[in-house]
PDB file of C-alpha atoms in Angstrom:
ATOM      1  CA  UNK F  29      -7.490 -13.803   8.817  1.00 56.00           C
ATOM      2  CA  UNK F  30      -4.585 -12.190   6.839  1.00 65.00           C
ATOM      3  CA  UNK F  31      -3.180  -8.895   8.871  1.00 65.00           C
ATOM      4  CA  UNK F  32      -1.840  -6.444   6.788  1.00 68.00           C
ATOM      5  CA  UNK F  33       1.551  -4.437   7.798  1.00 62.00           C
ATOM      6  CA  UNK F  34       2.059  -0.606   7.847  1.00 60.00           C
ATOM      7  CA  UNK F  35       5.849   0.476   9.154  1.00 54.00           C
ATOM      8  CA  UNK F  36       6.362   4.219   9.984  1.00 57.00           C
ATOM      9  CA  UNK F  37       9.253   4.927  11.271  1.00 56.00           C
ATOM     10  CA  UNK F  38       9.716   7.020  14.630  1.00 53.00           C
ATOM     11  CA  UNK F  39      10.050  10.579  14.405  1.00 53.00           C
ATOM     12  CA  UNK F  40      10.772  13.774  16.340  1.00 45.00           C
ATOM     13  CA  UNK F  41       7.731  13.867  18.184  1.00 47.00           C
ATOM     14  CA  UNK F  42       8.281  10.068  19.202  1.00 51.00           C
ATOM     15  CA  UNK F  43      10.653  10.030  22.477  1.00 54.00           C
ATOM     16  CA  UNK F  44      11.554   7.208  24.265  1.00 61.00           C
ATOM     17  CA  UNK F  45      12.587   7.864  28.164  1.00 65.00           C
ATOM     18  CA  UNK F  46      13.958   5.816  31.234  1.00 71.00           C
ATOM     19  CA  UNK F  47      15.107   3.431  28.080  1.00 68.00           C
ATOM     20  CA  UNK F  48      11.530   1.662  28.521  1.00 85.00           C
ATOM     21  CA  UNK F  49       8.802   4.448  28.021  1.00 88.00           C
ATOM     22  CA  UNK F  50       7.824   4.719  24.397  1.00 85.00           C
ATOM     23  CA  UNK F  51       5.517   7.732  23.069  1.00 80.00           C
ATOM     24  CA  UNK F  52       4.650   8.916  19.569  1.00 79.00           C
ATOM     25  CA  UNK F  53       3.034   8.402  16.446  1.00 84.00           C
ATOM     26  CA  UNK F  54       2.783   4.711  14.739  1.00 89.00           C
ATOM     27  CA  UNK F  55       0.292   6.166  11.895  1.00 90.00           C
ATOM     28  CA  UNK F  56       0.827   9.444  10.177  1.00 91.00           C
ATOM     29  CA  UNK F  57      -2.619  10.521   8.646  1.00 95.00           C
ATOM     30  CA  UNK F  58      -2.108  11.790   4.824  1.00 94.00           C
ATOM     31  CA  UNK F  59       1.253  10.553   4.425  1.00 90.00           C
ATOM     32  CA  UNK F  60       1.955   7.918   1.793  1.00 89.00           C
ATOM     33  CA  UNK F  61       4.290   4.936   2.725  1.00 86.00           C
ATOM     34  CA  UNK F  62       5.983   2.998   1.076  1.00 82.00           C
ATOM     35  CA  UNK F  63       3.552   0.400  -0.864  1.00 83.00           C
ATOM     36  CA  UNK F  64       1.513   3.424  -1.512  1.00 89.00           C
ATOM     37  CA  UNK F  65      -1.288   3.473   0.898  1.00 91.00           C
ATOM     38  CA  UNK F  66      -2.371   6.376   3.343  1.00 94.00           C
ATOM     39  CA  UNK F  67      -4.353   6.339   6.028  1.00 95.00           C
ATOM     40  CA  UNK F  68      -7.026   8.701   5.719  1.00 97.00           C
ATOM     41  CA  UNK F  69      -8.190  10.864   9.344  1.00 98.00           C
ATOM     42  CA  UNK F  70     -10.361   8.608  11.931  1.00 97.00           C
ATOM     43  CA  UNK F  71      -9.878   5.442   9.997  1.00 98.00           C
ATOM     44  CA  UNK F  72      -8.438   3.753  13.562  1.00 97.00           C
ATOM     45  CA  UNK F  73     -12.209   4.775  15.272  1.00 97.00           C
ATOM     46  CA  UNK F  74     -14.110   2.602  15.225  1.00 97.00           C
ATOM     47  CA  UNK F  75     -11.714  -0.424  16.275  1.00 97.00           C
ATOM     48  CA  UNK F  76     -10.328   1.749  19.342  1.00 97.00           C
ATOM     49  CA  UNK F  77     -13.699   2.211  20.655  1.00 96.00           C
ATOM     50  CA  UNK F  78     -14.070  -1.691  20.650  1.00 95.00           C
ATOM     51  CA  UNK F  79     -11.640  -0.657  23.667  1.00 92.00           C
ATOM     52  CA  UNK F  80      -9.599  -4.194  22.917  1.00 88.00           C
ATOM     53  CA  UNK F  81      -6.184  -3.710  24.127  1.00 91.00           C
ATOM     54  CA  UNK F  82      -3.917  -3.281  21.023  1.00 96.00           C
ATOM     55  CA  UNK F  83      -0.793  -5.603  21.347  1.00 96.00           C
ATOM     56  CA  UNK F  84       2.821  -4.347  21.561  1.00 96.00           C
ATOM     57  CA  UNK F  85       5.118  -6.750  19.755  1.00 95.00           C
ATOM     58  CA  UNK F  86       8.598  -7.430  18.427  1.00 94.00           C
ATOM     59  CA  UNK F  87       8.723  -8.101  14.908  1.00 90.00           C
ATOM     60  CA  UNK F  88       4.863  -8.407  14.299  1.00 90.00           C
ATOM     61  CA  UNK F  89       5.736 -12.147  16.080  1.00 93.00           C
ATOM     62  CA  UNK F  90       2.309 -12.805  18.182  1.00 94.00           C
ATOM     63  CA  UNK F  91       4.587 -15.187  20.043  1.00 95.00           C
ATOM     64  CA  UNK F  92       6.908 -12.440  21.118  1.00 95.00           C
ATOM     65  CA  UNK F  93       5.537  -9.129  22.912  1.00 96.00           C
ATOM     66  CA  UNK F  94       7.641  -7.021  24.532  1.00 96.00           C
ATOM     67  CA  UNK F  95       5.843  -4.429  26.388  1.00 95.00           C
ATOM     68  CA  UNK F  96       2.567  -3.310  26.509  1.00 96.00           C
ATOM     69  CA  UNK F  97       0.990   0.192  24.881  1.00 95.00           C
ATOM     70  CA  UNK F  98      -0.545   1.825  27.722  1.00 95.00           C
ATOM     71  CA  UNK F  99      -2.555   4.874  25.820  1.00 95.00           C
ATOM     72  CA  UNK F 100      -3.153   4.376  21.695  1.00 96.00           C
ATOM     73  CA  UNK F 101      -5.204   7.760  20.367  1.00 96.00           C
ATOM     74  CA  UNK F 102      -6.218   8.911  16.835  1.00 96.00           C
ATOM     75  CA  UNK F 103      -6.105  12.856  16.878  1.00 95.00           C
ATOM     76  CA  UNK F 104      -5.308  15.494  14.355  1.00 94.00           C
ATOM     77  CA  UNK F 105      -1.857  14.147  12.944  1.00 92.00           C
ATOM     78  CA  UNK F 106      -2.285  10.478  13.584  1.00 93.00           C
ATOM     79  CA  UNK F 107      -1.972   7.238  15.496  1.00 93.00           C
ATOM     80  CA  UNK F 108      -0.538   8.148  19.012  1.00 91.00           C
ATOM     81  CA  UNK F 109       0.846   5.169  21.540  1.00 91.00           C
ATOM     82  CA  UNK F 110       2.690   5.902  24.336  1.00 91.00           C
ATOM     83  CA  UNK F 111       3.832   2.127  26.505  1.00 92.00           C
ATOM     84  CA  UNK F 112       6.397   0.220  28.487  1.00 93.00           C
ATOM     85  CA  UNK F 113       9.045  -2.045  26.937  1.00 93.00           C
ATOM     86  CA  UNK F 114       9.114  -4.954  29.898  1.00 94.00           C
ATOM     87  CA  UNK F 115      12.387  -5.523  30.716  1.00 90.00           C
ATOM     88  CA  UNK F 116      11.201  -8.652  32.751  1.00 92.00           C
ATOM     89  CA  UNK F 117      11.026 -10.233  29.631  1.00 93.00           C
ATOM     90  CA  UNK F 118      14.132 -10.975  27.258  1.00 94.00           C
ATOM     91  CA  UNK F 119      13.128  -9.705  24.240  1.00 94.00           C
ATOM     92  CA  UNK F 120      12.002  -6.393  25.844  1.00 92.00           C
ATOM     93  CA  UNK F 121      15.464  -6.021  27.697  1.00 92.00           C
ATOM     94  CA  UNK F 122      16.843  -6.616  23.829  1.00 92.00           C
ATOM     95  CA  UNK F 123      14.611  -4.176  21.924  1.00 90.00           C
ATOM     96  CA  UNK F 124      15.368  -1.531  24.921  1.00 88.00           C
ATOM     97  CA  UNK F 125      19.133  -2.268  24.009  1.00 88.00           C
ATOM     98  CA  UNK F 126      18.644  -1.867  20.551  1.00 88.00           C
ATOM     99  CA  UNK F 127      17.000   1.075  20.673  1.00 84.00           C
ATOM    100  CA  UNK F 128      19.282   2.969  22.817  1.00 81.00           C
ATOM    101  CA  UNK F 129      22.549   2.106  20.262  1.00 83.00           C
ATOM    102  CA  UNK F 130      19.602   3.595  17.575  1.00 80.00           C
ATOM    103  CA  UNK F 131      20.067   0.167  15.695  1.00 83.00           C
ATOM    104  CA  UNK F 132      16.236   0.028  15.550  1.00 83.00           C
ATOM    105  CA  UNK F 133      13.881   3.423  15.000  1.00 78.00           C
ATOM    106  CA  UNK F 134      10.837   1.823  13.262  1.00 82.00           C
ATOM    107  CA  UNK F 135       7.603   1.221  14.646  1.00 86.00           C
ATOM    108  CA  UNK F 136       4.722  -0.995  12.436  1.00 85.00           C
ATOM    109  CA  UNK F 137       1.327  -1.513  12.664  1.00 91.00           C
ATOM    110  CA  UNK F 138      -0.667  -4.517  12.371  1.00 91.00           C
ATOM    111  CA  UNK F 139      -4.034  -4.093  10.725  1.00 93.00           C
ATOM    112  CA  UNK F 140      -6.978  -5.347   8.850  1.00 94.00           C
ATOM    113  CA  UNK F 141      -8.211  -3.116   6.055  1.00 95.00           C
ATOM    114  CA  UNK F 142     -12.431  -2.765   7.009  1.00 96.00           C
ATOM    115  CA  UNK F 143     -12.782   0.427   4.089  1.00 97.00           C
ATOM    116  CA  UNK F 144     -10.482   1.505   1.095  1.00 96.00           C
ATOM    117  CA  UNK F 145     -11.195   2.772  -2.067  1.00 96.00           C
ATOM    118  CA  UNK F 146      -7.960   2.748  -4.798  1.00 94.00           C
ATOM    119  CA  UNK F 147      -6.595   6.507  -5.046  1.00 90.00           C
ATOM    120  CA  UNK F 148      -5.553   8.254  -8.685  1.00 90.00           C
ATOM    121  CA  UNK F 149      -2.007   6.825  -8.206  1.00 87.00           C
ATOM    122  CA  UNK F 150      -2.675   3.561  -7.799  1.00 88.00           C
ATOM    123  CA  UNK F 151      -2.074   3.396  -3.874  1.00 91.00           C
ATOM    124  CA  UNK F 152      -5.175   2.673  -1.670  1.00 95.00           C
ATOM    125  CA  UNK F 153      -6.660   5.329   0.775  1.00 96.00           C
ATOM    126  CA  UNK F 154      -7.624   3.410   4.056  1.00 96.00           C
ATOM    127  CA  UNK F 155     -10.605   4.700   5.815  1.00 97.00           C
ATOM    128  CA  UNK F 156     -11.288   2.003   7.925  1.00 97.00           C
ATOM    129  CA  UNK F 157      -8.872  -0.572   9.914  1.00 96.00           C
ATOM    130  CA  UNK F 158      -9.170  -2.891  12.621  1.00 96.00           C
ATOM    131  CA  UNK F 159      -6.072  -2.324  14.552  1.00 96.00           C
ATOM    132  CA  UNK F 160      -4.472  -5.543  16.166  1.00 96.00           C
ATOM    133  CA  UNK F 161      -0.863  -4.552  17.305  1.00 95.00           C
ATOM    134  CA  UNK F 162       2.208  -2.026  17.134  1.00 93.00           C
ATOM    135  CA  UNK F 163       5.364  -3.486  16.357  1.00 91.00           C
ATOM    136  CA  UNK F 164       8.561  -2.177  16.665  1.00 90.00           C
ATOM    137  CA  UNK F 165      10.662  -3.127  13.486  1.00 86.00           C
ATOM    138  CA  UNK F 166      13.903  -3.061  11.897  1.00 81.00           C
ATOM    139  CA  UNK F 167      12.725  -1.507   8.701  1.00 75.00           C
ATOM    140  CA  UNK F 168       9.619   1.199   8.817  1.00 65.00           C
ATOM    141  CA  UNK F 169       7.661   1.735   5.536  1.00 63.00           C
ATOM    142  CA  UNK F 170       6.830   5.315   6.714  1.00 63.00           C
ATOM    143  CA  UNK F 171       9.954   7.384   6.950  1.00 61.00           C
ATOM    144  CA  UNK F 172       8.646  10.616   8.479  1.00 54.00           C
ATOM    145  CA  UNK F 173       9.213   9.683  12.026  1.00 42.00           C
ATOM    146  CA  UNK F 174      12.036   8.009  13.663  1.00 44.00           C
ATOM    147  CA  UNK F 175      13.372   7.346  17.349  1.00 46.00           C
ATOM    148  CA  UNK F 176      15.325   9.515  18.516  1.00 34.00           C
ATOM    149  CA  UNK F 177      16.447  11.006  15.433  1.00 30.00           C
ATOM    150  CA  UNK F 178      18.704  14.090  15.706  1.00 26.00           C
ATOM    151  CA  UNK F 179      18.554  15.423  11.710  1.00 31.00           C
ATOM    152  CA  UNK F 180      18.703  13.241   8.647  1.00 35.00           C
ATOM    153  CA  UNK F 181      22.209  12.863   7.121  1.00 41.00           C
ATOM    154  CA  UNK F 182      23.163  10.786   3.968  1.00 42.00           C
ATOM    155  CA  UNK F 183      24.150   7.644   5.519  1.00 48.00           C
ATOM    156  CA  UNK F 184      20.617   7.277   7.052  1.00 48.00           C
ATOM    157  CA  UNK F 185      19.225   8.186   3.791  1.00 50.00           C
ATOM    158  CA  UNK F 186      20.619   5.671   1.966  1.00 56.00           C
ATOM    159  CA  UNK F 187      19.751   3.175   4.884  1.00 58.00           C
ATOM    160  CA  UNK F 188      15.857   4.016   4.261  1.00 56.00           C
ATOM    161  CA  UNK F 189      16.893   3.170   0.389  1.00 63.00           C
ATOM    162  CA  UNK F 190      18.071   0.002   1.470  1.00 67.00           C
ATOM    163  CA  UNK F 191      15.341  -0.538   3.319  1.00 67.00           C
ATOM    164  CA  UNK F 192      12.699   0.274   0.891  1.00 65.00           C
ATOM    165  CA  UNK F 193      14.776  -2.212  -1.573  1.00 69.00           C
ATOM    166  CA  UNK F 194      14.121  -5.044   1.237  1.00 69.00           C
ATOM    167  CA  UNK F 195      10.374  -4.275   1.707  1.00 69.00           C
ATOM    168  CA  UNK F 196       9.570  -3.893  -2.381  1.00 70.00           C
ATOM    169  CA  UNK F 197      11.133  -7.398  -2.555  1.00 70.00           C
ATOM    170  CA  UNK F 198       9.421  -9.123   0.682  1.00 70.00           C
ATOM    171  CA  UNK F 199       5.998  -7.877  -0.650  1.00 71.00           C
ATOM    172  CA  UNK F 200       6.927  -9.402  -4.060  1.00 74.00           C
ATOM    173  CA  UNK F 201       8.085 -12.693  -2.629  1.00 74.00           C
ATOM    174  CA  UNK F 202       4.744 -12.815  -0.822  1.00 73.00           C
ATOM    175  CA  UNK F 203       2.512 -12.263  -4.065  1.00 74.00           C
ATOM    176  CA  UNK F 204       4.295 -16.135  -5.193  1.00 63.00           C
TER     177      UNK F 204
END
């Protein structure tokens, strides 16, 4: 089984406290990313009432979580998580690191695509997806949110530009 990726980066409403506690939104419903596709209100459902335990990880790597999500909602605006980096383990002591010198913000999501249908531009509304894990990344796809941002200012900007230049070219090397 192929999972797909979805990056959204951590916004405003996304805090992150004690350096370990994470809480915000990993899915914004309505908004476009990136590649084009937007998730469309209660596609996450059906898979959360399955109550399996969605996965935090570093990276998407299944061989590397670092914490665990402790609450993961749909309501009104999106995909809430709120969890614990483990600091117990190396990786989580690292991403709680990164984090605080803001030299990460993104958080991903690891999905497979149940219901879509293609929208007028091309991108794909997804109404249905089997959620598997929440990554924190590097580069989000989804730049409305970020951790612990204060205000955008140019530099950032052209970091998301850079960023978007990365993931275009990853998701063409994968089509070879």
């Amino acid at each position: 089984m192929n999972l797909e990726h979805k990056f959204c980066t951590l916004g405003a409403e996304v805090t992150v406290t004690d350096g370990t506690t994470i809480s915000g939104y990993a899915s914004l419903f309505g908004a476009a990313d990136q590649g084009g596709d937007t998730v469309e209100p209660g596609a996450y459902g059906a898979s959360l009432a399955k109550g399996r335990g969605v996965k935090m990880l570093w990276q998407h790597d299944p061989a590397q979580p670092i914490g665990v999500w402790d609450e993961v909602r749909e309501d009104d605006k999106g995909l809430w998580v709120k969890g614990r980096l483990l600091t117990d383990v190396a990786k989580g002591r690292e991403a709680a690191s990164l984090i605080a010198a803001k030299a990460i913000d993104g958080l991903s999501i690891g999905y497979r695509t149940v219901r879509a249908r293609k929208d007028d531009k091309g991108g794909r509304l997804l109404s249905e997806l089997e959620l598997w894990e929440v990554s924190l990344v590097t580069f989000p796809m989804l730049p409305d949110a970020r951790v612990g941002a204060k205000g955008d200012d140019p530099a950032e900007a052209a970091l998301r530009e850079m960023a978007a230049a990365f993931e275009d070219a990853r998701r063409l090397m994968a089509q070879d």
